[in-house]
Coordinates of C-alpha atoms in Angstrom, one line a residue:
M1 CA -2.4 -3.8 -9.2
F2 CA -3.9 0.1 -9.0
F3 CA -7.5 -1.0 -10.1
R4 CA -8.1 -3.6 -7.3
K5 CA -8.2 -6.4 -10.0
F6 CA -5.6 -9.2 -9.9
A7 CA -4.5 -11.7 -12.6
G8 CA -1.9 -14.0 -12.4
S9 CA -0.2 -17.5 -12.8
E10 CA 2.0 -19.9 -10.6
D11 CA 4.0 -20.1 -14.0
C12 CA 5.7 -16.8 -12.9
L13 CA 9.4 -17.0 -12.9
Y14 CA 10.4 -15.3 -16.0
L15 CA 12.6 -12.1 -16.4
N16 CA 13.1 -9.8 -19.6
V17 CA 16.1 -8.8 -21.2
Y18 CA 16.3 -5.4 -23.1
A19 CA 19.2 -4.1 -25.1
K20 CA 19.8 -1.5 -28.0
D21 CA 22.0 -4.5 -29.9
L22 CA 23.4 -7.8 -29.1
Q23 CA 27.1 -7.0 -30.1
P24 CA 28.0 -3.5 -28.7
D25 CA 31.9 -2.6 -28.9
K26 CA 32.2 -3.2 -25.4
P27 CA 30.0 -4.9 -22.5
R28 CA 27.3 -2.9 -21.2
P29 CA 26.3 -2.3 -17.8
V30 CA 23.5 -4.2 -16.5
M31 CA 20.5 -3.0 -14.3
V32 CA 18.4 -5.4 -12.7
W33 CA 15.2 -4.2 -11.8
I34 CA 12.8 -5.8 -8.7
Y35 CA 9.5 -4.2 -8.8
G36 CA 7.5 -3.3 -5.5
G37 CA 3.9 -4.3 -4.4
G38 CA 4.3 -4.9 -0.8
F39 CA 5.4 -8.8 -1.6
Q40 CA 1.7 -9.3 -2.6
V41 CA 1.4 -7.7 -6.2
G42 CA 3.5 -6.7 -8.9
E43 CA 4.7 -7.6 -12.3
A44 CA 7.8 -7.1 -14.4
S45 CA 5.9 -6.7 -17.8
R46 CA 6.2 -3.6 -20.2
D47 CA 2.8 -2.8 -19.1
M48 CA 4.2 -1.3 -15.8
Y49 CA 8.0 -1.2 -16.4
S50 CA 8.9 -0.7 -20.1
P51 CA 12.8 0.6 -20.5
D52 CA 12.2 3.3 -23.5
F53 CA 13.8 5.9 -21.2
F54 CA 16.8 3.7 -20.6
M55 CA 17.4 2.6 -23.9
S56 CA 18.8 6.3 -24.9
K57 CA 21.8 4.7 -22.5
D58 CA 24.2 2.1 -23.1
V59 CA 22.9 -0.1 -20.3
V60 CA 21.1 -3.4 -20.4
I61 CA 18.1 -3.8 -18.6
V62 CA 16.7 -6.7 -16.8
T63 CA 13.4 -7.1 -15.2
V64 CA 12.5 -9.6 -12.9
A65 CA 9.5 -11.7 -11.8
Y66 CA 9.3 -13.5 -8.5
R67 CA 6.6 -15.3 -6.2
L68 CA 4.3 -13.1 -4.1
G69 CA 2.0 -13.4 -1.0
A70 CA 1.9 -16.7 0.7
L71 CA 3.0 -18.5 -2.3
G72 CA 6.2 -16.4 -2.3
F73 CA 6.6 -15.9 1.7
L74 CA 5.1 -18.9 3.5
S75 CA 7.5 -20.1 6.2
L76 CA 7.0 -23.0 8.7
D77 CA 9.1 -24.3 11.2
D78 CA 9.3 -28.0 10.7
P79 CA 12.6 -28.3 8.9
T80 CA 11.5 -31.7 7.1
L81 CA 9.0 -29.7 4.9
N82 CA 11.8 -27.7 3.5
V83 CA 9.8 -24.3 3.6
P84 CA 11.8 -21.8 5.8
G85 CA 10.6 -18.7 3.7
N86 CA 11.6 -16.3 1.7
A87 CA 11.0 -18.3 -1.7
G88 CA 10.7 -14.8 -3.3
L89 CA 13.8 -13.5 -2.3
K90 CA 15.3 -16.6 -3.5
D91 CA 13.9 -16.4 -6.9
Q92 CA 15.7 -12.8 -7.4
I93 CA 18.8 -14.7 -6.7
M94 CA 18.1 -17.2 -9.1
A95 CA 17.7 -14.3 -11.6
L96 CA 20.7 -12.7 -10.5
R97 CA 22.9 -16.2 -11.3
W98 CA 21.0 -16.3 -14.8
V99 CA 22.4 -12.7 -15.3
Q100 CA 25.9 -13.8 -14.5
Q101 CA 25.8 -17.2 -16.8
N102 CA 23.9 -15.4 -19.6
I103 CA 24.3 -11.5 -19.7
E104 CA 27.1 -11.5 -22.0
A105 CA 24.9 -13.1 -24.9
F106 CA 22.7 -9.7 -24.6
G107 CA 25.9 -7.1 -24.6
G108 CA 26.0 -7.3 -20.9
D109 CA 28.9 -7.0 -18.3
P110 CA 28.5 -9.7 -15.8
S111 CA 31.0 -8.1 -14.0
N112 CA 29.3 -4.7 -13.6
V113 CA 25.7 -5.6 -12.3
T114 CA 23.7 -3.0 -10.4
L115 CA 20.6 -4.5 -8.4
F116 CA 18.0 -1.7 -8.0
G117 CA 14.1 -1.7 -7.1
E118 CA 11.3 0.5 -5.6
S119 CA 9.2 0.0 -2.3
A120 CA 9.3 -4.0 -1.6
G121 CA 11.7 -4.2 -4.4
G122 CA 14.1 -1.8 -2.8
A123 CA 13.6 -3.5 0.5
S124 CA 14.5 -7.2 -1.6
T125 CA 17.5 -5.0 -3.1
H126 CA 18.7 -3.9 0.5
F127 CA 17.7 -7.6 1.8
L128 CA 19.8 -9.0 -1.1
T129 CA 22.8 -6.6 -0.2
L130 CA 23.1 -8.4 3.2
S131 CA 23.1 -11.9 2.2
P132 CA 26.4 -14.0 1.8
Q133 CA 24.5 -15.8 -1.2
T134 CA 24.5 -12.4 -3.4
E135 CA 28.6 -11.7 -2.8
G136 CA 29.8 -11.5 -6.4
L137 CA 26.3 -11.2 -8.1
I138 CA 25.8 -7.5 -7.3
H139 CA 28.2 -4.7 -8.1
K140 CA 26.2 -2.0 -6.9
A141 CA 22.8 -1.2 -5.5
I142 CA 20.0 1.7 -5.7
V143 CA 17.4 1.3 -2.8
M144 CA 14.2 3.2 -3.9
S145 CA 11.4 4.0 -1.2
G146 CA 12.3 0.9 1.2
S147 CA 14.8 -0.9 3.1
V148 CA 15.2 -3.7 5.5
L149 CA 14.3 -1.6 8.5
C150 CA 10.7 -0.7 7.0
P151 CA 8.1 -2.1 9.3
W152 CA 6.3 -3.3 6.3
T153 CA 9.6 -5.8 5.6
Q154 CA 9.0 -8.4 7.9
P155 CA 5.3 -9.1 9.3
P156 CA 5.3 -10.9 12.9
R157 CA 4.9 -14.4 12.9
N158 CA 1.4 -14.5 13.8
N159 CA 0.5 -18.2 12.9
W160 CA -0.1 -16.9 9.5
A161 CA 0.2 -20.5 7.6
Y162 CA -2.4 -21.8 10.1
R163 CA -4.9 -18.9 9.7
L164 CA -4.6 -19.0 6.1
A165 CA -5.5 -22.7 5.9
Q166 CA -8.3 -21.8 8.4
K167 CA -9.6 -19.5 6.0
L168 CA -9.7 -21.8 3.1
G169 CA -11.7 -24.6 5.2
Y170 CA -8.8 -26.4 7.0
T171 CA -10.0 -27.9 10.5
G172 CA -7.2 -29.9 11.9
D173 CA -4.6 -29.0 14.2
N174 CA -2.0 -26.1 14.1
K175 CA 0.7 -28.3 13.2
D176 CA 3.1 -27.4 10.1
K177 CA 3.0 -31.0 8.0
P178 CA -1.1 -31.2 8.1
I179 CA -1.3 -27.4 7.0
F180 CA 1.3 -27.6 4.2
E181 CA -0.5 -30.6 2.9
F182 CA -3.5 -29.0 3.0
L183 CA -2.4 -25.8 1.4
R184 CA -0.8 -27.8 -1.5
S185 CA -4.5 -29.0 -1.8
V186 CA -5.7 -25.6 -2.5
S187 CA -5.4 -23.7 -5.9
G188 CA -3.1 -20.9 -6.2
G189 CA -5.8 -18.4 -6.9
E190 CA -8.1 -19.5 -3.7
I191 CA -4.8 -18.8 -1.7
V192 CA -4.3 -15.2 -3.4
K193 CA -8.0 -14.6 -2.5
A194 CA -7.9 -16.0 1.1
T195 CA -4.5 -13.9 2.0
A196 CA -6.4 -10.7 1.8
T197 CA -8.5 -11.7 4.6
V198 CA -6.1 -13.2 7.1
L199 CA -5.3 -10.0 9.2
S200 CA -7.4 -9.1 12.1
N201 CA -8.8 -5.6 12.8
D202 CA -6.3 -5.4 15.7
E203 CA -3.5 -6.2 13.4
K204 CA -4.2 -3.5 10.8
H205 CA -5.0 -1.0 13.4
H206 CA -1.2 -1.7 14.8
R207 CA -0.3 -1.1 11.0
I208 CA 0.5 -4.4 10.2
L209 CA 0.1 -4.3 6.3
F210 CA 0.2 -8.1 5.0
A211 CA 1.2 -11.2 6.4
F212 CA 3.3 -12.5 4.4
G213 CA 6.9 -11.4 3.7
P214 CA 10.4 -11.8 4.1
V215 CA 11.2 -13.7 7.3
V216 CA 14.4 -14.5 9.4
E217 CA 14.5 -18.0 8.6
P218 CA 13.5 -20.4 11.3
Y219 CA 16.3 -22.9 10.7
T220 CA 19.7 -22.7 8.2
T221 CA 19.8 -24.3 4.7
E222 CA 22.4 -23.8 1.9
H223 CA 19.7 -21.5 0.3
T224 CA 19.2 -19.2 3.7
V225 CA 18.9 -15.5 2.6
V226 CA 17.9 -14.0 5.8
A227 CA 19.9 -15.7 8.5
S228 CA 19.6 -12.6 11.3
Q229 CA 17.5 -9.6 12.2
P230 CA 18.3 -6.9 9.6
H231 CA 19.8 -4.5 12.0
E232 CA 22.6 -7.2 13.0
S233 CA 22.9 -8.2 9.1
M234 CA 23.5 -4.5 8.5
Q235 CA 26.7 -4.7 10.8
N236 CA 29.0 -6.9 9.0
S237 CA 27.9 -7.2 5.0
W238 CA 30.3 -7.8 2.3
S239 CA 28.2 -5.0 0.5
H240 CA 29.9 -2.6 2.5
R241 CA 32.5 -2.5 -0.2
I242 CA 30.2 -1.8 -3.1
P243 CA 28.5 1.7 -3.8
M244 CA 25.0 2.2 -2.9
M245 CA 22.2 4.8 -3.3
F246 CA 19.3 5.2 -1.1
G247 CA 16.1 7.5 -1.6
G248 CA 12.6 8.1 -1.4
T249 CA 9.8 10.5 -2.7
S250 CA 8.9 13.6 -0.5
F251 CA 5.4 12.6 0.3
E252 CA 5.8 8.9 0.6
G253 CA 2.4 8.7 2.7
L254 CA -0.1 9.7 0.2
L255 CA 0.2 5.9 -0.7
F256 CA -2.1 5.3 2.4
Y257 CA -4.6 8.4 1.2
P258 CA -7.1 5.4 -0.5
E259 CA -7.1 3.2 2.6
V260 CA -8.0 6.4 4.7
S261 CA -10.3 7.8 2.6
R262 CA -12.2 4.4 2.7
R263 CA -12.0 3.8 6.4
P264 CA -12.1 6.8 8.2
A265 CA -12.2 5.0 11.5
T266 CA -8.6 4.5 10.9
L267 CA -7.8 7.9 12.0
D268 CA -10.1 7.8 14.9
E269 CA -8.2 5.0 16.1
V270 CA -4.9 6.2 16.3
G271 CA -5.5 7.7 19.9
N272 CA -1.9 8.8 21.5
C273 CA -0.2 7.3 18.6
K274 CA 1.5 4.2 20.7
N275 CA 0.2 2.1 17.8
L276 CA 2.4 4.0 15.6
L277 CA 5.8 3.6 17.0
P278 CA 8.4 1.5 15.1
N279 CA 8.1 -2.2 15.2
D280 CA 11.3 -3.0 16.3
L281 CA 10.8 -0.6 19.1
S282 CA 7.6 -1.5 20.8
L283 CA 8.6 -5.0 21.4
N284 CA 11.4 -3.8 23.9
L285 CA 9.2 -0.8 26.0
D286 CA 7.0 -1.1 29.2
H287 CA 3.6 0.3 28.9
K288 CA 4.4 3.4 30.5
L289 CA 7.4 4.2 28.2
R290 CA 5.1 3.3 25.2
E291 CA 2.4 5.7 26.4
N292 CA 4.9 8.6 26.6
Y293 CA 6.8 7.7 23.2
G294 CA 3.3 7.8 22.0
L295 CA 2.4 11.0 23.2
Q296 CA 5.6 12.6 21.9
L297 CA 4.7 11.3 18.4
K298 CA 1.4 12.7 18.5
K299 CA 2.7 16.2 19.8
A300 CA 5.0 16.0 17.2
Y301 CA 2.5 15.6 14.5
F302 CA -0.6 16.4 15.8
G303 CA 0.0 19.2 18.3
D304 CA -2.9 19.5 20.9
E305 CA -5.6 18.6 17.9
P306 CA -6.9 15.0 17.4
C307 CA -6.2 12.4 15.0
N308 CA -9.1 13.0 12.8
Q309 CA -10.5 13.3 9.3
A310 CA -9.7 17.0 9.4
N311 CA -6.1 16.1 9.9
M312 CA -5.7 13.3 7.7
M313 CA -2.7 14.9 6.1
K314 CA -0.7 15.1 9.1
F315 CA -1.4 11.3 9.5
L316 CA -0.1 10.7 6.2
E317 CA 2.8 12.8 6.9
L318 CA 3.4 10.7 10.0
C319 CA 3.4 7.5 7.7
S320 CA 5.6 8.8 5.3
Y321 CA 8.1 8.9 8.0
R322 CA 7.2 5.6 10.1
E323 CA 6.6 3.4 6.8
F324 CA 9.9 5.0 4.8
W325 CA 12.0 7.9 5.6
H326 CA 13.0 7.0 9.2
P327 CA 14.0 3.4 8.2
I328 CA 15.6 4.5 4.9
Y329 CA 17.7 7.4 7.3
R330 CA 18.6 4.6 9.4
A331 CA 19.8 2.0 6.6
A332 CA 21.9 5.1 4.9
L333 CA 23.4 5.8 8.5
S334 CA 24.1 2.4 9.2
R335 CA 26.2 2.3 6.0
V336 CA 28.0 5.6 6.9
R337 CA 29.3 4.2 10.0
Q338 CA 30.5 0.7 8.7
S339 CA 31.2 1.1 4.7
S340 CA 34.4 1.4 2.8
A341 CA 32.4 2.2 -0.2
P342 CA 30.3 5.4 -1.1
T343 CA 26.7 5.7 0.2
Y344 CA 24.6 8.4 -1.9
L345 CA 21.2 10.0 -1.0
Y346 CA 18.3 11.4 -3.2
R347 CA 14.9 12.8 -3.0
F348 CA 12.4 12.9 -5.5
D349 CA 10.6 16.1 -5.1
H350 CA 9.1 16.8 -8.6
D351 CA 5.4 17.6 -8.2
S352 CA 3.5 17.5 -11.4
K353 CA 0.2 17.6 -12.2
L354 CA 0.2 15.4 -15.3
C355 CA 3.1 12.8 -14.8
N356 CA 3.1 11.9 -11.2
A357 CA 0.6 8.8 -12.1
I358 CA 0.8 7.2 -8.8
R359 CA -0.5 10.0 -6.9
I360 CA -3.3 10.5 -9.6
V361 CA -4.6 6.9 -9.6
L362 CA -4.6 6.6 -5.9
C363 CA -5.6 10.4 -4.8
G364 CA -7.2 12.0 -7.7
H365 CA -6.3 15.0 -9.9
Q366 CA -6.8 17.5 -7.2
M367 CA -4.3 16.2 -4.9
R368 CA -0.8 17.7 -5.1
G369 CA 2.3 16.3 -3.5
V370 CA 4.8 13.4 -4.5
C371 CA 3.5 10.2 -3.6
H372 CA 5.4 6.8 -3.2
G373 CA 6.0 5.2 -6.5
D374 CA 5.8 8.6 -8.7
D375 CA 9.5 8.5 -9.4
L376 CA 8.8 5.5 -11.4
C377 CA 7.1 7.4 -13.9
Y378 CA 10.4 9.1 -14.5
I379 CA 12.4 6.1 -15.1
F380 CA 10.1 3.5 -16.9
H381 CA 7.5 4.1 -19.5
S382 CA 4.4 2.3 -18.5
M383 CA 0.4 2.4 -19.1
L384 CA 0.0 4.8 -16.6
S385 CA 2.6 7.3 -18.4
H386 CA 1.6 10.8 -19.5
Q387 CA 3.3 11.6 -22.9
S388 CA 5.5 14.8 -22.0
A389 CA 6.9 17.3 -24.4
P390 CA 10.5 17.3 -25.2
D391 CA 10.7 20.9 -23.9
S392 CA 8.4 20.1 -20.7
A393 CA 9.7 20.2 -17.2
E394 CA 9.0 16.6 -17.2
H395 CA 11.2 15.4 -19.7
K396 CA 14.2 17.2 -18.0
V397 CA 13.5 15.2 -15.1
I398 CA 13.3 12.0 -16.8
T399 CA 16.6 12.9 -18.9
G400 CA 18.3 13.9 -15.3
M401 CA 17.2 10.7 -13.9
I402 CA 18.3 8.2 -16.5
D403 CA 21.5 10.2 -16.6
V404 CA 22.1 9.9 -12.9
W405 CA 20.8 6.5 -12.4
T406 CA 22.8 5.1 -15.4
S407 CA 25.8 7.2 -14.5
F408 CA 26.0 5.3 -11.0
A409 CA 25.4 2.0 -12.8
A410 CA 28.2 2.3 -15.0
Q411 CA 31.0 3.5 -12.7
G412 CA 29.7 3.8 -9.3
D413 CA 29.4 7.3 -9.4
P414 CA 26.0 9.4 -10.2
N415 CA 27.7 12.6 -11.0
C416 CA 27.2 13.1 -15.1
E417 CA 26.3 15.7 -17.6
S418 CA 22.9 16.4 -16.5
I419 CA 24.0 17.6 -13.1
K420 CA 27.8 18.9 -14.2
S421 CA 26.9 22.2 -12.4
L422 CA 26.5 20.2 -8.7
K423 CA 28.7 18.5 -6.8
F424 CA 26.7 15.2 -5.9
A425 CA 29.0 13.6 -2.9
P426 CA 28.4 10.8 -1.2
I427 CA 27.3 11.4 2.7
E428 CA 30.3 12.0 4.5
N429 CA 29.3 11.4 8.3
E430 CA 26.3 11.0 10.1
N431 CA 26.2 14.8 11.2
N432 CA 25.8 15.7 7.4
F433 CA 23.2 14.0 5.7
K434 CA 23.1 15.8 2.1
C435 CA 20.7 14.7 -1.0
L436 CA 20.3 15.4 -4.3
N437 CA 17.0 16.7 -4.5
I438 CA 15.3 16.0 -7.7
G439 CA 12.7 18.7 -9.1
E440 CA 12.2 20.7 -11.9
N441 CA 15.6 21.7 -10.9
F442 CA 18.2 19.4 -9.5
D443 CA 19.8 20.7 -6.2
I444 CA 21.8 19.5 -3.5
R445 CA 20.3 20.3 -0.1
A446 CA 20.3 18.9 3.5
L447 CA 17.8 16.3 3.6
P448 CA 14.5 18.1 4.9
E449 CA 13.1 15.2 6.5
L450 CA 16.0 15.6 9.3
Q451 CA 13.8 18.1 10.9
K452 CA 11.7 15.5 11.9
I453 CA 13.6 12.5 12.0
E454 CA 16.4 13.9 14.5
P455 CA 14.3 15.4 17.3
V456 CA 11.2 13.0 17.1
W457 CA 12.1 9.4 15.4
N458 CA 15.8 9.2 16.6
S459 CA 14.8 10.3 20.1
F460 CA 12.9 6.8 20.5
Y461 CA 16.8 5.0 20.0
A462 CA 19.9 4.8 21.8
P463 CA 22.7 6.0 19.4
H464 CA 23.6 2.5 18.7
Q465 CA 20.2 1.3 18.0
L466 CA 20.0 3.5 15.1

């Protein structure tokens, strides 16, 4: 998925279970992993998510595959077709039910299951904690570099099914039943290829990253996962009673470096930044207010300079906040306001020349910074991994992260031997957002991103809307 070549099969609903042995002295905590990839690509294989580091601890790891793109997130309004959407999320729930029924055979404790995921996997984790379908299936959750409030988690409903069918040769009316029948006659491979061509240039300009993703389902069934807008779901969820941990990397926006490098016009088209305002905000703004907010955003990141190739890094910093950090902050804030269980916050900030494999693949060896996905290299071994020496800073970070993650999974508290000199406390109130900063050394600090979140991004919302 990092090399712009895709392979796959419609026969994809598998999961992997990893355990040191099948008969431990007592049942082990279970950690269920959901991979990222923008709901478009991804895999649960050992090529990308090998559990070697986790196997140093007493946990059982489960990695879950789920349907992607149009095959996983096609949504049609006609209830007679039974395609309301979110099939990919329902696959994940099916895996969690399988864990409840079968994990004891692998030495796992079905009453101690932590769901965790990164990017779209992090957003999926958050979505599932807000669904009544999963109460009793999840006992803790770690949401990495995502949340249900990220603008890419819910593409607008822009006739995607009809437009996809047209790309594949459909010439009929924009009616759900004939569209569905046509799409069923097309191979999965053709659908995947055509999906990549559906977005218009105007949609790309407004930072719509893909067509098919989670939706508020248009009608209710016994399997409904997302019944209301995320901000509404967050107000009253069973998951307020379980510990959760949120976090991200210190330069998430490097993810978009290849896109901007390939197409510099992306920067030239930014203009006054009104197209970069949060999606849920823009819908309700009159034209003049949108213009003013856009100019505020431009001033905060570019000052009086234009958004162009020379200022690419400023644009990528803005993307860090728009696509990731402000939605992560809002999700954690909602928990602090509503939840009776602890909410922890971490920030991955280890800038390694050798081990930050996602940055190296996407941006080259000369780029520095901690890209979206770089933290994965420190919890999973993969084909991208650099072999770190036992006395290296990278190995120290791996050991520390695995200790923190598995301690949280075991007892709902991330404090452990690796950070015994620190007190990693949950967020106490909305005016005291402290995080575990994960670098060559681990430390507790006020979330650095607050310097832009509070005066800039929060100013676009009324306090109750955050």
